Short mmCIF file of C-alpha atoms in Angstrom, two decimals:
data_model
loop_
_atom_site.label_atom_id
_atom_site.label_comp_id
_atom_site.label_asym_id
_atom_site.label_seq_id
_atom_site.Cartn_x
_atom_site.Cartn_y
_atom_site.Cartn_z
CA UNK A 1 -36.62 187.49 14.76
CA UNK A 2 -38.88 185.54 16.56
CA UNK A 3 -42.75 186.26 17.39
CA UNK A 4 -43.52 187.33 20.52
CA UNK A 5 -46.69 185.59 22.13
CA UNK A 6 -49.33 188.11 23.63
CA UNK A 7 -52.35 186.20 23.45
CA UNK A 8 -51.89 183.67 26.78
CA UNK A 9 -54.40 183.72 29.55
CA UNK A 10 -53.44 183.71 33.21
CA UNK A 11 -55.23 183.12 36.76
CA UNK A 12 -54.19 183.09 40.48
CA UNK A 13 -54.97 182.09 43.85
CA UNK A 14 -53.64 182.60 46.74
CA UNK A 15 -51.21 179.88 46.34
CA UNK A 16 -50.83 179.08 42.51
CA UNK A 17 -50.14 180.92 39.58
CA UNK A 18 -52.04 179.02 35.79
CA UNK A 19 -50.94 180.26 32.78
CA UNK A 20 -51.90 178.89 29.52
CA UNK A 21 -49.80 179.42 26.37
CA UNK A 22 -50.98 178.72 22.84
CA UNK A 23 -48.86 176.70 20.46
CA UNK A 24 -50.62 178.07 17.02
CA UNK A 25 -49.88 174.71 15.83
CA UNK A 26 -46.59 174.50 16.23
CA UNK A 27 -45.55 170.31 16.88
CA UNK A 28 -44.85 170.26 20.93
CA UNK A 29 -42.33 167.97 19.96
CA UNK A 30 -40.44 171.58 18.83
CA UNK A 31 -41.72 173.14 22.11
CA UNK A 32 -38.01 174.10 24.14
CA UNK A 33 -39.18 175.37 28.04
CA UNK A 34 -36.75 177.15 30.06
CA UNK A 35 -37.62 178.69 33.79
CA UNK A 36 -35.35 179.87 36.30
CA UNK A 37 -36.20 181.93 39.65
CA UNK A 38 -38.69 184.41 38.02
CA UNK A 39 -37.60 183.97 34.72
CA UNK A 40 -39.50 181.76 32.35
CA UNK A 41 -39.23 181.27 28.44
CA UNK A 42 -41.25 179.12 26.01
CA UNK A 43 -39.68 179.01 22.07
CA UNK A 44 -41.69 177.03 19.51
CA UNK A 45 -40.18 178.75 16.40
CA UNK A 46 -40.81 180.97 15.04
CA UNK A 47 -43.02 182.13 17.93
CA UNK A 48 -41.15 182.74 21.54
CA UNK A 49 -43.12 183.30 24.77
CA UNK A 50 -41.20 184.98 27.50
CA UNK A 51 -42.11 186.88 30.84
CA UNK A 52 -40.42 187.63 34.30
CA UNK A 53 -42.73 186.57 36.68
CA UNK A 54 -43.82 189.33 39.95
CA UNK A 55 -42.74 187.27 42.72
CA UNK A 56 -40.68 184.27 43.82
CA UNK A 57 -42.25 180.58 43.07
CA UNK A 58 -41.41 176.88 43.80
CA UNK A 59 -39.43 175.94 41.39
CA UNK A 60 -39.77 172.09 42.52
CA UNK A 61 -43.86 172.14 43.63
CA UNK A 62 -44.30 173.80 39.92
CA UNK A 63 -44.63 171.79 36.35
CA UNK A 64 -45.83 172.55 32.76
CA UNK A 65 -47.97 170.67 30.40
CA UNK A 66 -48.63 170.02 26.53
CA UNK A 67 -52.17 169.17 25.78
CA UNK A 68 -54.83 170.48 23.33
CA UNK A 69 -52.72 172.78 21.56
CA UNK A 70 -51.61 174.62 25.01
CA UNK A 71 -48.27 174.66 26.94
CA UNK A 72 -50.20 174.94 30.74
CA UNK A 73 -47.84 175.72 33.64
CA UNK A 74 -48.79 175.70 37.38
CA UNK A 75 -46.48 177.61 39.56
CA UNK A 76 -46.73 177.53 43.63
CA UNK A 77 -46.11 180.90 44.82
CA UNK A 78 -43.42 181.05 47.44
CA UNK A 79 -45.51 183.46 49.71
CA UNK A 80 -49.57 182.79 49.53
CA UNK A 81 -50.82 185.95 48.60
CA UNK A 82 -52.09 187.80 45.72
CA UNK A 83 -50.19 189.33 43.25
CA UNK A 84 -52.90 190.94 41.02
CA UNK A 85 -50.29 191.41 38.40
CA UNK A 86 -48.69 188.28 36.72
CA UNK A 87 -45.18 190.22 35.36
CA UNK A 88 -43.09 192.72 37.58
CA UNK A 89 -43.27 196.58 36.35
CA UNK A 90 -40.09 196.23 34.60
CA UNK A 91 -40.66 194.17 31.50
CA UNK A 92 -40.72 197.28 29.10
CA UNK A 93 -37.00 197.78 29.99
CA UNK A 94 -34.88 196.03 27.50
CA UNK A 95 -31.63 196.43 30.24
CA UNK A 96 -33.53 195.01 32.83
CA UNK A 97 -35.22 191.98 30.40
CA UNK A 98 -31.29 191.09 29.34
CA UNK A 99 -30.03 191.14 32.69
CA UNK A 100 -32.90 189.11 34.14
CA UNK A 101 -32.05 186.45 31.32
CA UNK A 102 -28.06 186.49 32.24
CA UNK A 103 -29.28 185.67 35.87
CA UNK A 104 -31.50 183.57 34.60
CA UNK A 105 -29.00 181.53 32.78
CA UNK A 106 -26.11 181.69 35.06
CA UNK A 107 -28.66 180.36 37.95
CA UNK A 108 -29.26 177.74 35.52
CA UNK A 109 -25.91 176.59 35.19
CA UNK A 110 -24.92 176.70 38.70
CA UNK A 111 -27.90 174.59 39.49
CA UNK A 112 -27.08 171.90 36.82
CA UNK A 113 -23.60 172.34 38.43
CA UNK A 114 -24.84 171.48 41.99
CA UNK A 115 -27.44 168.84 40.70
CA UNK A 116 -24.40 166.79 38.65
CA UNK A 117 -22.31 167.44 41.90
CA UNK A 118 -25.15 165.96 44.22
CA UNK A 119 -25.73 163.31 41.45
CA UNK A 120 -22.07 162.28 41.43
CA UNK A 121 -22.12 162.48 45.64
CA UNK A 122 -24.63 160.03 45.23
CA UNK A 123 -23.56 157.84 42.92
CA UNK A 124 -19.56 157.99 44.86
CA UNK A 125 -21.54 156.70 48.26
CA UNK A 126 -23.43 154.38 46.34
CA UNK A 127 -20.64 153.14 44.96
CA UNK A 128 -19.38 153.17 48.78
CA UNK A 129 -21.97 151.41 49.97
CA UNK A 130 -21.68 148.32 47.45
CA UNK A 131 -17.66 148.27 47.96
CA UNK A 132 -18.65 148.15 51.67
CA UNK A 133 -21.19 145.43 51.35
CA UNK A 134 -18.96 143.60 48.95
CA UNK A 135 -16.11 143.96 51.67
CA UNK A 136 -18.90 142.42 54.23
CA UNK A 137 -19.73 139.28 51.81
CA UNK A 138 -15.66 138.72 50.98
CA UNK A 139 -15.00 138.81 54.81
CA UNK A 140 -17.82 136.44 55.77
CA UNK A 141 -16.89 134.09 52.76
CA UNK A 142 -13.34 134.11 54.02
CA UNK A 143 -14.36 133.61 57.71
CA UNK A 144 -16.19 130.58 56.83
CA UNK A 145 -13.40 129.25 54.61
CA UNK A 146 -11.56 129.89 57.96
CA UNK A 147 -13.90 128.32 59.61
CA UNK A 148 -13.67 125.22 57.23
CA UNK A 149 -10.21 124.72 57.38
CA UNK A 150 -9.57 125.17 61.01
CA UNK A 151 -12.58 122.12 61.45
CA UNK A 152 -10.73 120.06 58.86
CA UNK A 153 -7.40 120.98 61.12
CA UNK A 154 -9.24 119.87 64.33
CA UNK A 155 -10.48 116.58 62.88
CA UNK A 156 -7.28 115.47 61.48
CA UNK A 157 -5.73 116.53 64.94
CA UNK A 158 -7.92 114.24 66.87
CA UNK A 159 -7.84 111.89 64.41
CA UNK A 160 -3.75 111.53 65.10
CA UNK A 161 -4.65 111.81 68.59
CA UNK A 162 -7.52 108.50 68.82
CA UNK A 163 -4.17 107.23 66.10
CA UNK A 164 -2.21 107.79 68.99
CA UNK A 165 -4.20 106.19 71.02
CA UNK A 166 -4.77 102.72 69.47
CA UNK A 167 -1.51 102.53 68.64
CA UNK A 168 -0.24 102.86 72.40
CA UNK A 169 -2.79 100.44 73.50
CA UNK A 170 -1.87 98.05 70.97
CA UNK A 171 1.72 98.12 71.85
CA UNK A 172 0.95 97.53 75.73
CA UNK A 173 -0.48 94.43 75.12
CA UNK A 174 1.85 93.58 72.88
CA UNK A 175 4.08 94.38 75.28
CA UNK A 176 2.70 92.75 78.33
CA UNK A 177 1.95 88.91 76.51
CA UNK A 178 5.83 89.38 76.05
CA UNK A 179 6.56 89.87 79.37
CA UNK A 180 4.04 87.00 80.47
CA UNK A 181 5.82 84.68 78.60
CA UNK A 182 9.08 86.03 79.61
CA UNK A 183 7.58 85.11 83.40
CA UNK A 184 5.81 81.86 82.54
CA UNK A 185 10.03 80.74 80.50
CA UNK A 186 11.54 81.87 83.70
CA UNK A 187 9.32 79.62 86.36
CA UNK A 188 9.77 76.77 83.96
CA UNK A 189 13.59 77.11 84.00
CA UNK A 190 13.38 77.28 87.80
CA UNK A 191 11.06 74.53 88.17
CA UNK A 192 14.40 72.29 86.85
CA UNK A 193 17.33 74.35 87.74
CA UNK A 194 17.73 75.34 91.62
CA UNK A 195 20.66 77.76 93.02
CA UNK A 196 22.52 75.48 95.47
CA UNK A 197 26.43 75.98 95.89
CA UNK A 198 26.60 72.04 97.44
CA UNK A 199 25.60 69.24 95.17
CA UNK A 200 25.79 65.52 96.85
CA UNK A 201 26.08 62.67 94.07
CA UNK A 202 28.79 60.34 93.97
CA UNK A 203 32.16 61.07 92.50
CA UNK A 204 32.24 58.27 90.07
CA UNK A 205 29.15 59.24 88.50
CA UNK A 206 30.37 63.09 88.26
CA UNK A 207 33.48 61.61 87.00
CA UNK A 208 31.37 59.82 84.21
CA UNK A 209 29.76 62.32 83.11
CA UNK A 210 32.23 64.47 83.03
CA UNK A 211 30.21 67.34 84.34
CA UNK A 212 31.75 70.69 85.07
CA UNK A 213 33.33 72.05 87.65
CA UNK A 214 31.06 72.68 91.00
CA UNK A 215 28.56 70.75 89.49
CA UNK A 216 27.56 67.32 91.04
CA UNK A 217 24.60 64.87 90.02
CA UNK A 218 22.60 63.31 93.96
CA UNK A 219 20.95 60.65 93.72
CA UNK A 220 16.94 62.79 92.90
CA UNK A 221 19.09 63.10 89.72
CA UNK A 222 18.66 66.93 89.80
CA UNK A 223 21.41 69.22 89.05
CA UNK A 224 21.85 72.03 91.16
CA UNK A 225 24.44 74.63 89.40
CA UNK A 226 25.45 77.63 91.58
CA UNK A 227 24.37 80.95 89.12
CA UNK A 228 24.92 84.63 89.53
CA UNK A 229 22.99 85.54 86.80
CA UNK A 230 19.64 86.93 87.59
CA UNK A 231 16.50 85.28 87.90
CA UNK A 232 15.06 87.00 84.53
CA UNK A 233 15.72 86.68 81.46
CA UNK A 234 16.20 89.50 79.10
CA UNK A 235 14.51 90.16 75.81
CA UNK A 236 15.54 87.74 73.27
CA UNK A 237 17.80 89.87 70.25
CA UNK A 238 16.99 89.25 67.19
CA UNK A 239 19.48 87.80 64.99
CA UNK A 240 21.13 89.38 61.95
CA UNK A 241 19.77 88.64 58.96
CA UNK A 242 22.76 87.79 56.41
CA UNK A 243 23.19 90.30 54.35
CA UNK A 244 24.56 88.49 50.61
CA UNK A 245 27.84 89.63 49.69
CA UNK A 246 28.56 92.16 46.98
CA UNK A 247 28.07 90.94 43.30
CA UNK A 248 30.93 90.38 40.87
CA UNK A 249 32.07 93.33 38.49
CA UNK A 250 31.72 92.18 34.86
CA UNK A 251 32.72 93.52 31.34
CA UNK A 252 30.65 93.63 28.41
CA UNK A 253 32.78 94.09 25.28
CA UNK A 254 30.56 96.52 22.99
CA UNK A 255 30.71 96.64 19.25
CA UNK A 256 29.11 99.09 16.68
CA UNK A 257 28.63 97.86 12.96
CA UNK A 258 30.27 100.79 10.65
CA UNK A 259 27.25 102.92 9.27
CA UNK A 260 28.08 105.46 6.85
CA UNK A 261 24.77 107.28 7.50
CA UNK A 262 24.32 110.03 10.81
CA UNK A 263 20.63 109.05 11.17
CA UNK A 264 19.46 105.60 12.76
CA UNK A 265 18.85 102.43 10.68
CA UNK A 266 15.71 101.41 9.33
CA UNK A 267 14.22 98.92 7.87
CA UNK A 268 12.00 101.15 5.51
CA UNK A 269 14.93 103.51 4.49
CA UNK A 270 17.40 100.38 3.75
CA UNK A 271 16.51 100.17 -0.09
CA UNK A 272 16.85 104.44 -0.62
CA UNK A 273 19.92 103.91 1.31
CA UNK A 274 21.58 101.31 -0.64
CA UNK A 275 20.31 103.12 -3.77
CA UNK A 276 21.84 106.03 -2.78
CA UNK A 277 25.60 103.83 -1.79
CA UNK A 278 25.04 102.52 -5.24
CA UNK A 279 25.17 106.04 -7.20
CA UNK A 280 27.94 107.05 -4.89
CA UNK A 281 30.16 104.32 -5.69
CA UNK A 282 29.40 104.36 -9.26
CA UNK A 283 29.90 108.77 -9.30
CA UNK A 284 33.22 107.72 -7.93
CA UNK A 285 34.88 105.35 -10.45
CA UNK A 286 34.42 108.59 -12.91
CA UNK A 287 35.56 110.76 -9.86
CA UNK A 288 38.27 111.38 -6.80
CA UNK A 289 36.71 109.75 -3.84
CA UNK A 290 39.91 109.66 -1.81
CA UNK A 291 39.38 113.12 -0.11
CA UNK A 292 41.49 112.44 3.30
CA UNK A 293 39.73 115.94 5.12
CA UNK A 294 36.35 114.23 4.99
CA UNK A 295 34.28 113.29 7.81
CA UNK A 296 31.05 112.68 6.59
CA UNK A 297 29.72 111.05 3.85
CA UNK A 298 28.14 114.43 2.72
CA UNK A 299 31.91 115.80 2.46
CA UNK A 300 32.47 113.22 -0.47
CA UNK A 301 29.53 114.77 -2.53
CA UNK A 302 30.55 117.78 -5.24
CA UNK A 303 27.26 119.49 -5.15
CA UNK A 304 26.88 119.60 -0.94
CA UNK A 305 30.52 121.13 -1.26
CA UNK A 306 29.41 123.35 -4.04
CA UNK A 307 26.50 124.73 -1.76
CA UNK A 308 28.10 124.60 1.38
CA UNK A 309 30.72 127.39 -0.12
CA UNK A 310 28.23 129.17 -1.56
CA UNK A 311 26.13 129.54 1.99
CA UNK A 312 30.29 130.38 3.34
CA UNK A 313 30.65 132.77 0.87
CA UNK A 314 27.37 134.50 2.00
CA UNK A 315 28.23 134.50 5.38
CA UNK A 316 31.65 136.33 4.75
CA UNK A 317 33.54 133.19 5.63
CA UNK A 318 35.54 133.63 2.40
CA UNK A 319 38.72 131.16 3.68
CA UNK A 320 35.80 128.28 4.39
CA UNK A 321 34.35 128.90 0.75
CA UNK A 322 37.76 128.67 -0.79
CA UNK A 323 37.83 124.97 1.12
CA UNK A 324 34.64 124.00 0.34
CA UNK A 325 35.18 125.34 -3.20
CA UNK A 326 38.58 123.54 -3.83
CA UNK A 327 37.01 119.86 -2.53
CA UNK A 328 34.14 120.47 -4.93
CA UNK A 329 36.74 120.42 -7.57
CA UNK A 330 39.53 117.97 -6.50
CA UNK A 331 36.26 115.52 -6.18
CA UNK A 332 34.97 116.04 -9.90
CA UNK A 333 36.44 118.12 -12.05
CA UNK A 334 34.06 117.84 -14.31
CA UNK A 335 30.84 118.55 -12.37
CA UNK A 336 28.43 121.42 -14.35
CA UNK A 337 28.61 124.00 -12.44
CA UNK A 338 32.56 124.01 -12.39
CA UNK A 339 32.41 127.66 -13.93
CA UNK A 340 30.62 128.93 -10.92
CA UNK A 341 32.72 127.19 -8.35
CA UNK A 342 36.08 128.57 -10.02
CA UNK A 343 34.80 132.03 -10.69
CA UNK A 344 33.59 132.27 -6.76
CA UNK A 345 36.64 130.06 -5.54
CA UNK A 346 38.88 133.37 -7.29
CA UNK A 347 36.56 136.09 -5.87
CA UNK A 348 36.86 134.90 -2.39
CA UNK A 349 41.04 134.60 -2.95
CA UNK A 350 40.85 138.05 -4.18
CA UNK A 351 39.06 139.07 -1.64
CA UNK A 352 41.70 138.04 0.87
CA UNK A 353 44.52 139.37 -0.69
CA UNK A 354 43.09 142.80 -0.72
CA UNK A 355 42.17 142.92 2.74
CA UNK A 356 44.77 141.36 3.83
CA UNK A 357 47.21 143.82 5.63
#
């Protein structure tokens, strides 16, 4: 059980309550304070202070204090006026001291309960507010993205346009030194050749020179040739440039040198290569070498056959191991491991016969 403080002091004015509470050195790192409405409790085990104050106070205008050994609270009284009595006249009931701490605690709770619900009401419009102002920033970094891009669109646009421009300038010039020297051919042509359907010049000298029909040579030595054509010339065409005539299909005859490796030749390999052709040839004067199902040089070696059937046999592929198996000995008969290769050549014929339907 806890002591029960008696010996505090207490004062009042009008306004304020002061109550001073001795710690009887007691740490006031161990002091636990607990106040609610009229309620309020001090424990600093083993002692326990506890009273249930007259009147209403302030619970936010109020604080408490540790310093020199005292716990000193200052409560503002809700109404200014006097109490002359600091606890209400029914401390001595036990009933009435339990259900004033039940209140006590249950007001407690419901204020934490409002104060984390205003704290999280807060912290949600705070949390508003940023996504709001972050919303602001994203749309005024985007509008002058937008902003960017549509400048960069309006430059290049007049860009094309002085392109434009230039480029139709450029052609009417072009165009009109063409046409003055179109002009300039045409006056020069007329300056020699007139448009007159009668020609005077003597017949012998047409005769003589043979000139064409309608057309006679007077004695200025002008020709004058009757023309329907008009006056202008048109623009010259261009002429065709020849385009060279197909090329000639050829043949090239391709041959490959027999090689009786799959990988490609090399210079550095050539002497384990030949090395290699040597111990073949000389494994098969002592052995069969005429095996007519081979495709591969690897086919013509015991021990490749010898493992092949044994990685067939694994796989279930018992008619392939019996193959495999049978080259291995047809090759060399004599090759170590002929025990193993007969005794799994068997199993696997075994095998098929008894699962055979």
């Amino acid at each position: 059980m806890p002591i029960l403080v008696k010996d505090f002091t207490w004062e009042e004015t009008e306004s304020a309550v002061f109550i001073d509470v001795p710690l009887k050195g007691v740490a006031s790192n161990k002091v636990d304070i607990f106040s609610s409405g009229q309620y309020l409790k001090v424990s600093y085990p083993p002692y326990m202070f506890e009273i249930y104050l007259k009147e209403n106070i302030n619970e936010s205008a109020s604080k408490a204090t540790i310093a020199g050994g005292l716990v000193k609270f200052k409560f503002e009284k809700s109404e200014h006026e006097l109490w002359n009595s600091l606890q209400a006249a029914e401390v001595e009931d036990k009933k009435f001291m339990a259900a004033a701490r039940q209140k006590a605690v249950e007001d407690s709770h419901k204020k934490a309960e409002l104060l984390a619900e205003q704290k999280a009401k807060e912290k949600r419009e705070q949390e508003r507010f940023a996504l709001r102002e972050q919303m602001k920033k994203d749309e005024e970094e985007k509008r002058k993205i937008e902003e960017a891009k549509e400048n960069i669109r309006k430059n290049a646009a007049e860009s094309l346009e002085r392109w434009k421009e230039t480029e139709s300038e450029r052609y009417k010039t072009e165009n009109g030194l063409a046409n003055h020297e179109e002009n300039h051919s045409t006056n020069h042509s007329g300056a020699i050749f007139s448009h007159d359907d009668d020609v005077h010049a003597d017949d012998e000298d047409d005769e003589h020179l043979n000139l064409p029909k309608g057309v006679k040579l007077h004695d200025g030595k002008k020709l004058s040739v009757k023309d329907d054509s008009p006056k202008k010339f048109s623009k010259k065409v261009k002429k065709k440039k020849d385009v060279p005539p197909p090329r000639s299909t050829g043949t090239i005859q391709v041959t490959f040198s027999h090689r009786p490796f799959k990988t490609p030749s090399r210079e550095s390999k050539a002497p384990e290569e030949e090395e290699w052709l040597a111990k073949i040839a000389a494994a098969g004067r002592t052995t069969k070498t005429d095996n007519s199902d081979a495709v591969d040089m690897e086919e013509m070696n015991p021990l490749w056959l010898k493992d092949k059937g044994s990685s067939f046999y694994k796989s279930g592929n018992f008619v392939a191991a019996i193959n495999a198996f049978t080259a291995a000995i047809v090759l060399d008969g004599n090759i170590p491991s002929y025990p193993f290769i007969s005794n799994f050549r068997n199993f696997c014929i075994n095998i098929i016969i008894i699962t055979s339907p």
